[in-house]
Amino acid sequence: MLKCCLTLSLAVCLGASGLDVEEKETIQKTFNLAAAARELRIDNIDGAIHVAGQAGSDIEFVIEKTLRAESREKIDFARQEVKLDLSQKENVVQAYVDAPWRCRDGGINYRGWRFHGYRVRFDFEVKVPPSTRLFLRTVNDGEIRVENTAGEFDIENVNGGIEMTEIAGSGRAYALNGKVRAVFSQNPKAESFFGSLNGKVEALFREGLSADLLFKTFNGNVYTDFPVTSLPSRPPISERRDGKYVYKSDGFFGVRAGNGGPELKFDAFNGNIHVLKGQK
């Protein structure tokens, strides 16, 4: 079942950016998912994503769409070229932003608003059942925030940060040029990864954490206030090339918290890694 609401406003902005015409649109949609294994996929380009868990079986969207352009004609052009597809297939709800700079392999080849004459931004506010599996991605000009969820997650932000609070699932969170912070209400029960190229990585777990913690950083330091013991060095990875075996290290070093358990990886190339005890 799908419920939909749409509002629209137009303004002329006399600013110095060169994008003098602005149009705002609010999109509201609700999907009802009866299946227990619910899944949400958001593949955004410009804008923020905020997902919060709530009781019930609905996935509720409130999306703020902002178009800015050099002229009224460019606004019309932007509306035709940049599309948001909201769809449901069985237990999966997907929000996909398509644009001329989307590549077939899923990459982005954006040449800037000065080339196209416009910018289009989508900011997502989404409520989901707490156990919903999450696949979230955005590229520019927005943070990704997740709170009060317990499902698996796969989250990626290129030019912004990721913040997760009161989560109880496991998965992957990576921000290329931003900070990653995860606060757990229950310690993860399965393998997880948290990483950033140019930002700090911070994870707060509950007392009694039992896990194998693996760290890698090139220009940063690693801190933890959990009691840990060292793990043996990881064996090199072998790869056969031209009839010969090549051995290489993955660069991670490990410690064990508690009695060990799921493998939790932390990778911050140019930042520090903090693995800390969260508040009770």
PDB file of C-alpha atoms in Angstrom:
ATOM      1  CA  MET A   1       0.000   0.000   0.000  1.00  0.00           C
ATOM      2  CA  LEU A   2       1.345   3.459  -0.938  1.00  0.00           C
ATOM      3  CA  LYS A   3       0.337   6.880   0.316  1.00  0.00           C
ATOM      4  CA  CYS A   4       1.675  10.014  -1.404  1.00  0.00           C
ATOM      5  CA  CYS A   5       1.651  13.786  -0.824  1.00  0.00           C
ATOM      6  CA  LEU A   6       3.434  16.579  -2.749  1.00  0.00           C
ATOM      7  CA  THR A   7       3.931  20.301  -2.114  1.00  0.00           C
ATOM      8  CA  LEU A   8       5.795  22.806  -4.298  1.00  0.00           C
ATOM      9  CA  SER A   9       7.206  26.322  -3.926  1.00  0.00           C
ATOM     10  CA  LEU A  10       9.250  28.617  -6.188  1.00  0.00           C
ATOM     11  CA  ALA A  11      11.524  31.507  -5.259  1.00  0.00           C
ATOM     12  CA  VAL A  12      13.886  33.833  -7.094  1.00  0.00           C
ATOM     13  CA  CYS A  13      17.132  34.319  -5.171  1.00  0.00           C
ATOM     14  CA  LEU A  14      19.422  37.239  -5.895  1.00  0.00           C
ATOM     15  CA  GLY A  15      22.612  35.666  -4.622  1.00  0.00           C
ATOM     16  CA  ALA A  16      26.245  35.696  -5.596  1.00  0.00           C
ATOM     17  CA  SER A  17      26.453  31.982  -6.441  1.00  0.00           C
ATOM     18  CA  GLY A  18      25.056  32.321  -9.960  1.00  0.00           C
ATOM     19  CA  LEU A  19      22.185  29.943  -9.147  1.00  0.00           C
ATOM     20  CA  ASP A  20      19.542  32.649  -8.877  1.00  0.00           C
ATOM     21  CA  VAL A  21      16.335  30.618  -9.207  1.00  0.00           C
ATOM     22  CA  GLU A  22      15.290  28.141  -6.532  1.00  0.00           C
ATOM     23  CA  GLU A  23      12.418  25.674  -6.393  1.00  0.00           C
ATOM     24  CA  LYS A  24      11.522  23.545  -3.359  1.00  0.00           C
ATOM     25  CA  GLU A  25       9.338  20.477  -3.294  1.00  0.00           C
ATOM     26  CA  THR A  26       8.278  18.230  -0.402  1.00  0.00           C
ATOM     27  CA  ILE A  27       7.550  14.604  -1.229  1.00  0.00           C
ATOM     28  CA  GLN A  28       5.832  12.348   1.310  1.00  0.00           C
ATOM     29  CA  LYS A  29       5.278   8.647   0.725  1.00  0.00           C
ATOM     30  CA  THR A  30       4.468   5.685   2.951  1.00  0.00           C
ATOM     31  CA  PHE A  31       5.042   2.038   2.102  1.00  0.00           C
ATOM     32  CA  ASN A  32       3.535  -0.794   4.132  1.00  0.00           C
ATOM     33  CA  LEU A  33       5.641  -3.948   4.295  1.00  0.00           C
ATOM     34  CA  ALA A  34       4.021  -7.022   5.769  1.00  0.00           C
ATOM     35  CA  ALA A  35       7.116  -9.223   5.455  1.00  0.00           C
ATOM     36  CA  ALA A  36       9.410  -9.602   8.443  1.00  0.00           C
ATOM     37  CA  ALA A  37      12.648  -9.269   6.424  1.00  0.00           C
ATOM     38  CA  ARG A  38      12.277  -5.620   5.394  1.00  0.00           C
ATOM     39  CA  GLU A  39      14.929  -3.798   3.393  1.00  0.00           C
ATOM     40  CA  LEU A  40      15.495  -0.103   2.570  1.00  0.00           C
ATOM     41  CA  ARG A  41      17.819   1.062  -0.209  1.00  0.00           C
ATOM     42  CA  ILE A  42      18.609   4.754  -0.752  1.00  0.00           C
ATOM     43  CA  ASP A  43      21.058   5.702  -3.512  1.00  0.00           C
ATOM     44  CA  ASN A  44      21.343   9.498  -3.378  1.00  0.00           C
ATOM     45  CA  ILE A  45      23.749  11.897  -5.106  1.00  0.00           C
ATOM     46  CA  ASP A  46      23.464  15.325  -3.416  1.00  0.00           C
ATOM     47  CA  GLY A  47      21.915  15.657   0.020  1.00  0.00           C
ATOM     48  CA  ALA A  48      21.558  14.163   3.478  1.00  0.00           C
ATOM     49  CA  ILE A  49      19.952  10.938   4.679  1.00  0.00           C
ATOM     50  CA  HIS A  50      18.397  10.493   8.138  1.00  0.00           C
ATOM     51  CA  VAL A  51      16.887   7.127   9.054  1.00  0.00           C
ATOM     52  CA  ALA A  52      15.215   6.445  12.418  1.00  0.00           C
ATOM     53  CA  GLY A  53      13.619   3.300  13.766  1.00  0.00           C
ATOM     54  CA  GLN A  54      10.025   3.339  14.975  1.00  0.00           C
ATOM     55  CA  ALA A  55       7.414   0.713  15.870  1.00  0.00           C
ATOM     56  CA  GLY A  56       5.117  -0.542  13.140  1.00  0.00           C
ATOM     57  CA  SER A  57       5.339  -2.029   9.654  1.00  0.00           C
ATOM     58  CA  ASP A  58       5.531   1.189   7.587  1.00  0.00           C
ATOM     59  CA  ILE A  59       8.481   2.856   5.888  1.00  0.00           C
ATOM     60  CA  GLU A  60       7.696   6.583   5.814  1.00  0.00           C
ATOM     61  CA  PHE A  61       9.489   9.116   3.606  1.00  0.00           C
ATOM     62  CA  VAL A  62       9.615  12.892   3.876  1.00  0.00           C
ATOM     63  CA  ILE A  63      11.926  14.146   1.122  1.00  0.00           C
ATOM     64  CA  GLU A  64      12.920  17.768   0.582  1.00  0.00           C
ATOM     65  CA  LYS A  65      13.866  18.366  -3.043  1.00  0.00           C
ATOM     66  CA  THR A  66      15.719  21.617  -3.809  1.00  0.00           C
ATOM     67  CA  LEU A  67      16.450  22.762  -7.365  1.00  0.00           C
ATOM     68  CA  ARG A  68      18.721  25.771  -7.924  1.00  0.00           C
ATOM     69  CA  ALA A  69      19.525  27.062 -11.390  1.00  0.00           C
ATOM     70  CA  GLU A  70      20.786  29.997 -13.435  1.00  0.00           C
ATOM     71  CA  SER A  71      17.358  30.601 -14.970  1.00  0.00           C
ATOM     72  CA  ARG A  72      13.756  29.439 -15.088  1.00  0.00           C
ATOM     73  CA  GLU A  73      14.591  27.474 -18.233  1.00  0.00           C
ATOM     74  CA  LYS A  74      17.398  25.642 -16.427  1.00  0.00           C
ATOM     75  CA  ILE A  75      14.987  24.775 -13.581  1.00  0.00           C
ATOM     76  CA  ASP A  76      12.703  23.120 -16.128  1.00  0.00           C
ATOM     77  CA  PHE A  77      15.697  21.339 -17.650  1.00  0.00           C
ATOM     78  CA  ALA A  78      16.839  20.095 -14.218  1.00  0.00           C
ATOM     79  CA  ARG A  79      13.380  18.740 -13.469  1.00  0.00           C
ATOM     80  CA  GLN A  80      13.478  16.711 -16.678  1.00  0.00           C
ATOM     81  CA  GLU A  81      17.029  15.413 -16.252  1.00  0.00           C
ATOM     82  CA  VAL A  82      17.237  14.538 -12.532  1.00  0.00           C
ATOM     83  CA  LYS A  83      14.658  12.009 -11.402  1.00  0.00           C
ATOM     84  CA  LEU A  84      13.800  10.343  -8.092  1.00  0.00           C
ATOM     85  CA  ASP A  85      12.390   6.838  -8.335  1.00  0.00           C
ATOM     86  CA  LEU A  86      10.564   5.524  -5.253  1.00  0.00           C
ATOM     87  CA  SER A  87       9.493   1.926  -5.627  1.00  0.00           C
ATOM     88  CA  GLN A  88       8.603  -1.222  -3.732  1.00  0.00           C
ATOM     89  CA  LYS A  89       9.233  -4.807  -4.785  1.00  0.00           C
ATOM     90  CA  GLU A  90       8.023  -7.363  -2.268  1.00  0.00           C
ATOM     91  CA  ASN A  91       9.876  -6.576   0.986  1.00  0.00           C
ATOM     92  CA  VAL A  92      12.345  -4.067  -0.553  1.00  0.00           C
ATOM     93  CA  VAL A  93      11.731  -0.308  -0.748  1.00  0.00           C
ATOM     94  CA  GLN A  94      14.138   1.649  -2.953  1.00  0.00           C
ATOM     95  CA  ALA A  95      14.830   5.351  -3.472  1.00  0.00           C
ATOM     96  CA  TYR A  96      17.100   5.978  -6.448  1.00  0.00           C
ATOM     97  CA  VAL A  97      18.237   9.357  -7.781  1.00  0.00           C
ATOM     98  CA  ASP A  98      19.085   9.269 -11.478  1.00  0.00           C
ATOM     99  CA  ALA A  99      20.932  12.011 -13.378  1.00  0.00           C
ATOM    100  CA  PRO A 100      22.926  12.461 -16.615  1.00  0.00           C
ATOM    101  CA  TRP A 101      26.173  12.110 -14.667  1.00  0.00           C
ATOM    102  CA  ARG A 102      25.339   8.606 -13.430  1.00  0.00           C
ATOM    103  CA  CYS A 103      27.671   6.016 -14.955  1.00  0.00           C
ATOM    104  CA  ARG A 104      26.574   2.533 -15.908  1.00  0.00           C
ATOM    105  CA  ASP A 105      28.848   1.023 -13.259  1.00  0.00           C
ATOM    106  CA  GLY A 106      27.149   3.098 -10.538  1.00  0.00           C
ATOM    107  CA  GLY A 107      29.853   5.773 -10.389  1.00  0.00           C
ATOM    108  CA  ILE A 108      29.372   9.540 -10.629  1.00  0.00           C
ATOM    109  CA  ASN A 109      30.935  11.801 -13.276  1.00  0.00           C
ATOM    110  CA  TYR A 110      29.669  15.224 -12.168  1.00  0.00           C
ATOM    111  CA  ARG A 111      31.242  18.250 -13.898  1.00  0.00           C
ATOM    112  CA  GLY A 112      29.764  20.860 -11.560  1.00  0.00           C
ATOM    113  CA  TRP A 113      26.823  23.268 -11.621  1.00  0.00           C
ATOM    114  CA  ARG A 114      28.716  25.760 -13.783  1.00  0.00           C
ATOM    115  CA  PHE A 115      28.735  23.180 -16.584  1.00  0.00           C
ATOM    116  CA  HIS A 116      25.124  22.030 -16.148  1.00  0.00           C
ATOM    117  CA  GLY A 117      23.642  25.352 -15.018  1.00  0.00           C
ATOM    118  CA  TYR A 118      21.745  23.812 -12.101  1.00  0.00           C
ATOM    119  CA  ARG A 119      21.973  21.760  -8.901  1.00  0.00           C
ATOM    120  CA  VAL A 120      19.428  19.306  -7.503  1.00  0.00           C
ATOM    121  CA  ARG A 121      19.483  18.187  -3.879  1.00  0.00           C
ATOM    122  CA  PHE A 122      17.392  15.542  -2.102  1.00  0.00           C
ATOM    123  CA  ASP A 123      17.302  15.430   1.719  1.00  0.00           C
ATOM    124  CA  PHE A 124      15.723  12.252   3.083  1.00  0.00           C
ATOM    125  CA  GLU A 125      13.932  11.815   6.420  1.00  0.00           C
ATOM    126  CA  VAL A 126      12.842   8.193   6.750  1.00  0.00           C
ATOM    127  CA  LYS A 127      11.127   6.210   9.526  1.00  0.00           C
ATOM    128  CA  VAL A 128      11.523   2.430   9.417  1.00  0.00           C
ATOM    129  CA  PRO A 129      10.710  -0.626  11.541  1.00  0.00           C
ATOM    130  CA  PRO A 130      13.828  -1.103  13.732  1.00  0.00           C
ATOM    131  CA  SER A 131      14.835  -4.463  12.233  1.00  0.00           C
ATOM    132  CA  THR A 132      14.936  -3.101   8.652  1.00  0.00           C
ATOM    133  CA  ARG A 133      18.072  -3.902   6.691  1.00  0.00           C
ATOM    134  CA  LEU A 134      19.684  -0.669   5.442  1.00  0.00           C
ATOM    135  CA  PHE A 135      21.647   0.139   2.281  1.00  0.00           C
ATOM    136  CA  LEU A 136      22.362   3.894   2.248  1.00  0.00           C
ATOM    137  CA  ARG A 137      24.574   5.958  -0.049  1.00  0.00           C
ATOM    138  CA  THR A 138      25.119   9.643  -0.807  1.00  0.00           C
ATOM    139  CA  VAL A 139      27.936  11.490  -2.542  1.00  0.00           C
ATOM    140  CA  ASN A 140      27.927  15.254  -1.910  1.00  0.00           C
ATOM    141  CA  ASP A 141      26.760  17.905   0.518  1.00  0.00           C
ATOM    142  CA  GLY A 142      25.103  15.782   3.184  1.00  0.00           C
ATOM    143  CA  GLU A 143      25.591  13.652   6.281  1.00  0.00           C
ATOM    144  CA  ILE A 144      24.127  10.197   6.830  1.00  0.00           C
ATOM    145  CA  ARG A 145      22.515   9.646  10.250  1.00  0.00           C
ATOM    146  CA  VAL A 146      20.966   6.434  11.544  1.00  0.00           C
ATOM    147  CA  GLU A 147      19.343   5.944  14.949  1.00  0.00           C
ATOM    148  CA  ASN A 148      17.404   3.326  16.889  1.00  0.00           C
ATOM    149  CA  THR A 149      17.808   0.490  14.403  1.00  0.00           C
ATOM    150  CA  ALA A 150      18.723  -3.170  14.885  1.00  0.00           C
ATOM    151  CA  GLY A 151      19.063  -4.488  11.333  1.00  0.00           C
ATOM    152  CA  GLU A 152      22.114  -5.110   9.188  1.00  0.00           C
ATOM    153  CA  PHE A 153      23.595  -2.055   7.475  1.00  0.00           C
ATOM    154  CA  ASP A 154      25.761  -1.098   4.504  1.00  0.00           C
ATOM    155  CA  ILE A 155      26.365   2.663   4.515  1.00  0.00           C
ATOM    156  CA  GLU A 156      28.636   4.808   2.357  1.00  0.00           C
ATOM    157  CA  ASN A 157      29.239   8.555   2.124  1.00  0.00           C
ATOM    158  CA  VAL A 158      31.793  10.086  -0.227  1.00  0.00           C
ATOM    159  CA  ASN A 159      32.043  13.743   0.870  1.00  0.00           C
ATOM    160  CA  GLY A 160      30.381  13.722   4.272  1.00  0.00           C
ATOM    161  CA  GLY A 161      30.247  11.875   7.554  1.00  0.00           C
ATOM    162  CA  ILE A 162      28.277   8.974   9.007  1.00  0.00           C
ATOM    163  CA  GLU A 163      26.753   9.011  12.493  1.00  0.00           C
ATOM    164  CA  MET A 164      24.933   6.013  13.952  1.00  0.00           C
ATOM    165  CA  THR A 165      23.383   6.092  17.433  1.00  0.00           C
ATOM    166  CA  GLU A 166      21.586   3.468  19.512  1.00  0.00           C
ATOM    167  CA  ILE A 167      22.107   0.754  16.931  1.00  0.00           C
ATOM    168  CA  ALA A 168      22.109  -2.990  17.541  1.00  0.00           C
ATOM    169  CA  GLY A 169      22.932  -4.486  14.149  1.00  0.00           C
ATOM    170  CA  SER A 170      26.129  -5.278  12.298  1.00  0.00           C
ATOM    171  CA  GLY A 171      27.538  -4.356   8.898  1.00  0.00           C
ATOM    172  CA  ARG A 172      29.711  -1.828   7.082  1.00  0.00           C
ATOM    173  CA  ALA A 173      30.036   1.970   7.340  1.00  0.00           C
ATOM    174  CA  TYR A 174      32.552   3.889   5.212  1.00  0.00           C
ATOM    175  CA  ALA A 175      33.027   7.636   4.682  1.00  0.00           C
ATOM    176  CA  LEU A 176      35.707   8.604   2.174  1.00  0.00           C
ATOM    177  CA  ASN A 177      36.075  12.231   3.305  1.00  0.00           C
ATOM    178  CA  GLY A 178      34.280  12.372   6.636  1.00  0.00           C
ATOM    179  CA  LYS A 179      34.067  11.074  10.175  1.00  0.00           C
ATOM    180  CA  VAL A 180      32.453   7.760  11.080  1.00  0.00           C
ATOM    181  CA  ARG A 181      30.863   7.432  14.531  1.00  0.00           C
ATOM    182  CA  ALA A 182      28.813   4.468  15.757  1.00  0.00           C
ATOM    183  CA  VAL A 183      27.179   4.116  19.192  1.00  0.00           C
ATOM    184  CA  PHE A 184      25.774   0.673  19.962  1.00  0.00           C
ATOM    185  CA  SER A 185      22.841  -0.113  22.236  1.00  0.00           C
ATOM    186  CA  GLN A 186      23.775  -3.809  21.911  1.00  0.00           C
ATOM    187  CA  ASN A 187      27.159  -5.145  20.894  1.00  0.00           C
ATOM    188  CA  PRO A 188      27.320  -6.525  17.335  1.00  0.00           C
ATOM    189  CA  LYS A 189      26.983 -10.268  16.930  1.00  0.00           C
ATOM    190  CA  ALA A 190      28.526 -10.518  13.457  1.00  0.00           C
ATOM    191  CA  GLU A 191      31.520  -9.235  11.500  1.00  0.00           C
ATOM    192  CA  SER A 192      31.515  -5.448  10.967  1.00  0.00           C
ATOM    193  CA  PHE A 193      33.672  -2.776   9.327  1.00  0.00           C
ATOM    194  CA  PHE A 194      34.072   0.955  10.013  1.00  0.00           C
ATOM    195  CA  GLY A 195      36.390   3.036   7.854  1.00  0.00           C
ATOM    196  CA  SER A 196      37.390   6.427   6.471  1.00  0.00           C
ATOM    197  CA  LEU A 197      40.162   7.697   4.239  1.00  0.00           C
ATOM    198  CA  ASN A 198      40.308  11.271   5.568  1.00  0.00           C
ATOM    199  CA  GLY A 199      38.373  11.206   8.824  1.00  0.00           C
ATOM    200  CA  LYS A 200      38.295   9.890  12.357  1.00  0.00           C
ATOM    201  CA  VAL A 201      36.663   6.544  13.151  1.00  0.00           C
ATOM    202  CA  GLU A 202      34.958   6.198  16.538  1.00  0.00           C
ATOM    203  CA  ALA A 203      32.887   3.301  17.892  1.00  0.00           C
ATOM    204  CA  LEU A 204      31.280   3.043  21.331  1.00  0.00           C
ATOM    205  CA  PHE A 205      30.291  -0.402  22.576  1.00  0.00           C
ATOM    206  CA  ARG A 206      28.600  -1.738  25.704  1.00  0.00           C
ATOM    207  CA  GLU A 207      30.420  -3.200  28.690  1.00  0.00           C
ATOM    208  CA  GLY A 208      31.253  -6.856  28.298  1.00  0.00           C
ATOM    209  CA  LEU A 209      32.338  -6.558  24.666  1.00  0.00           C
ATOM    210  CA  SER A 210      33.736  -9.870  23.383  1.00  0.00           C
ATOM    211  CA  ALA A 211      35.214  -9.464  19.924  1.00  0.00           C
ATOM    212  CA  ASP A 212      38.407  -9.556  17.910  1.00  0.00           C
ATOM    213  CA  LEU A 213      39.327  -5.966  17.034  1.00  0.00           C
ATOM    214  CA  LEU A 214      41.418  -5.355  13.914  1.00  0.00           C
ATOM    215  CA  PHE A 215      42.958  -1.938  13.245  1.00  0.00           C
ATOM    216  CA  LYS A 216      44.700  -0.229  10.348  1.00  0.00           C
ATOM    217  CA  THR A 217      45.860   3.391  10.092  1.00  0.00           C
ATOM    218  CA  PHE A 218      48.643   5.111   8.166  1.00  0.00           C
ATOM    219  CA  ASN A 219      48.715   8.634   9.653  1.00  0.00           C
ATOM    220  CA  GLY A 220      46.799   8.148  12.890  1.00  0.00           C
ATOM    221  CA  ASN A 221      46.737   6.452  16.275  1.00  0.00           C
ATOM    222  CA  VAL A 222      44.525   3.812  17.884  1.00  0.00           C
ATOM    223  CA  TYR A 223      42.898   4.240  21.308  1.00  0.00           C
ATOM    224  CA  THR A 224      40.716   1.919  23.391  1.00  0.00           C
ATOM    225  CA  ASP A 225      39.627   1.792  27.034  1.00  0.00           C
ATOM    226  CA  PHE A 226      38.581  -1.867  26.857  1.00  0.00           C
ATOM    227  CA  PRO A 227      40.959  -4.394  28.443  1.00  0.00           C
ATOM    228  CA  VAL A 228      42.499  -6.290  25.535  1.00  0.00           C
ATOM    229  CA  THR A 229      45.121  -8.916  24.784  1.00  0.00           C
ATOM    230  CA  SER A 230      47.261  -9.125  21.661  1.00  0.00           C
ATOM    231  CA  LEU A 231      46.348 -11.461  18.833  1.00  0.00           C
ATOM    232  CA  PRO A 232      48.968 -13.340  16.803  1.00  0.00           C
ATOM    233  CA  SER A 233      50.064 -11.700  13.578  1.00  0.00           C
ATOM    234  CA  ARG A 234      47.751 -12.452  10.684  1.00  0.00           C
ATOM    235  CA  PRO A 235      49.254 -14.740   8.021  1.00  0.00           C
ATOM    236  CA  PRO A 236      50.014 -13.083   4.684  1.00  0.00           C
ATOM    237  CA  ILE A 237      47.552 -13.457   1.836  1.00  0.00           C
ATOM    238  CA  SER A 238      48.831 -15.576  -1.049  1.00  0.00           C
ATOM    239  CA  GLU A 239      48.009 -14.853  -4.674  1.00  0.00           C
ATOM    240  CA  ARG A 240      49.149 -16.752  -7.743  1.00  0.00           C
ATOM    241  CA  ARG A 241      50.531 -14.562 -10.556  1.00  0.00           C
ATOM    242  CA  ASP A 242      52.207 -15.805 -13.737  1.00  0.00           C
ATOM    243  CA  GLY A 243      52.762 -19.212 -12.201  1.00  0.00           C
ATOM    244  CA  LYS A 244      54.283 -17.770  -9.016  1.00  0.00           C
ATOM    245  CA  TYR A 245      52.866 -17.158  -5.539  1.00  0.00           C
ATOM    246  CA  VAL A 246      52.901 -13.573  -4.257  1.00  0.00           C
ATOM    247  CA  TYR A 247      52.422 -12.976  -0.520  1.00  0.00           C
ATOM    248  CA  LYS A 248      51.191  -9.706   0.954  1.00  0.00           C
ATOM    249  CA  SER A 249      49.900  -8.413   4.283  1.00  0.00           C
ATOM    250  CA  ASP A 250      46.465  -6.797   4.655  1.00  0.00           C
ATOM    251  CA  GLY A 251      48.015  -4.249   7.064  1.00  0.00           C
ATOM    252  CA  PHE A 252      45.698  -4.933  10.020  1.00  0.00           C
ATOM    253  CA  PHE A 253      46.877  -5.713  13.550  1.00  0.00           C
ATOM    254  CA  GLY A 254      44.580  -7.245  16.122  1.00  0.00           C
ATOM    255  CA  VAL A 255      43.656  -7.408  19.794  1.00  0.00           C
ATOM    256  CA  ARG A 256      41.029  -9.437  21.631  1.00  0.00           C
ATOM    257  CA  ALA A 257      38.389  -7.913  23.889  1.00  0.00           C
ATOM    258  CA  GLY A 258      36.839 -10.282  26.417  1.00  0.00           C
ATOM    259  CA  ASN A 259      36.757 -13.862  25.166  1.00  0.00           C
ATOM    260  CA  GLY A 260      36.854 -12.877  21.515  1.00  0.00           C
ATOM    261  CA  GLY A 261      34.007 -13.165  19.067  1.00  0.00           C
ATOM    262  CA  PRO A 262      32.968 -11.437  15.838  1.00  0.00           C
ATOM    263  CA  GLU A 263      35.710  -9.719  13.865  1.00  0.00           C
ATOM    264  CA  LEU A 264      35.311  -5.926  14.030  1.00  0.00           C
ATOM    265  CA  LYS A 265      37.544  -4.009  11.595  1.00  0.00           C
ATOM    266  CA  PHE A 266      38.525  -0.339  11.840  1.00  0.00           C
ATOM    267  CA  ASP A 267      40.424   1.428   9.050  1.00  0.00           C
ATOM    268  CA  ALA A 268      41.345   5.139   9.156  1.00  0.00           C
ATOM    269  CA  PHE A 269      44.080   6.038   6.688  1.00  0.00           C
ATOM    270  CA  ASN A 270      44.541   9.682   7.734  1.00  0.00           C
ATOM    271  CA  GLY A 271      42.737   9.732  11.079  1.00  0.00           C
ATOM    272  CA  ASN A 272      42.642   8.298  14.568  1.00  0.00           C
ATOM    273  CA  ILE A 273      40.630   5.271  15.655  1.00  0.00           C
ATOM    274  CA  HIS A 274      38.766   5.284  18.994  1.00  0.00           C
ATOM    275  CA  VAL A 275      37.076   2.142  20.342  1.00  0.00           C
ATOM    276  CA  LEU A 276      35.504   3.086  23.661  1.00  0.00           C
ATOM    277  CA  LYS A 277      33.046   2.035  26.333  1.00  0.00           C
ATOM    278  CA  GLY A 278      29.686   3.701  25.854  1.00  0.00           C
ATOM    279  CA  GLN A 279      27.593   5.134  28.653  1.00  0.00           C
ATOM    280  CA  LYS A 280      25.393   2.704  30.542  1.00  0.00           C
TER     281      LYS A 280
END
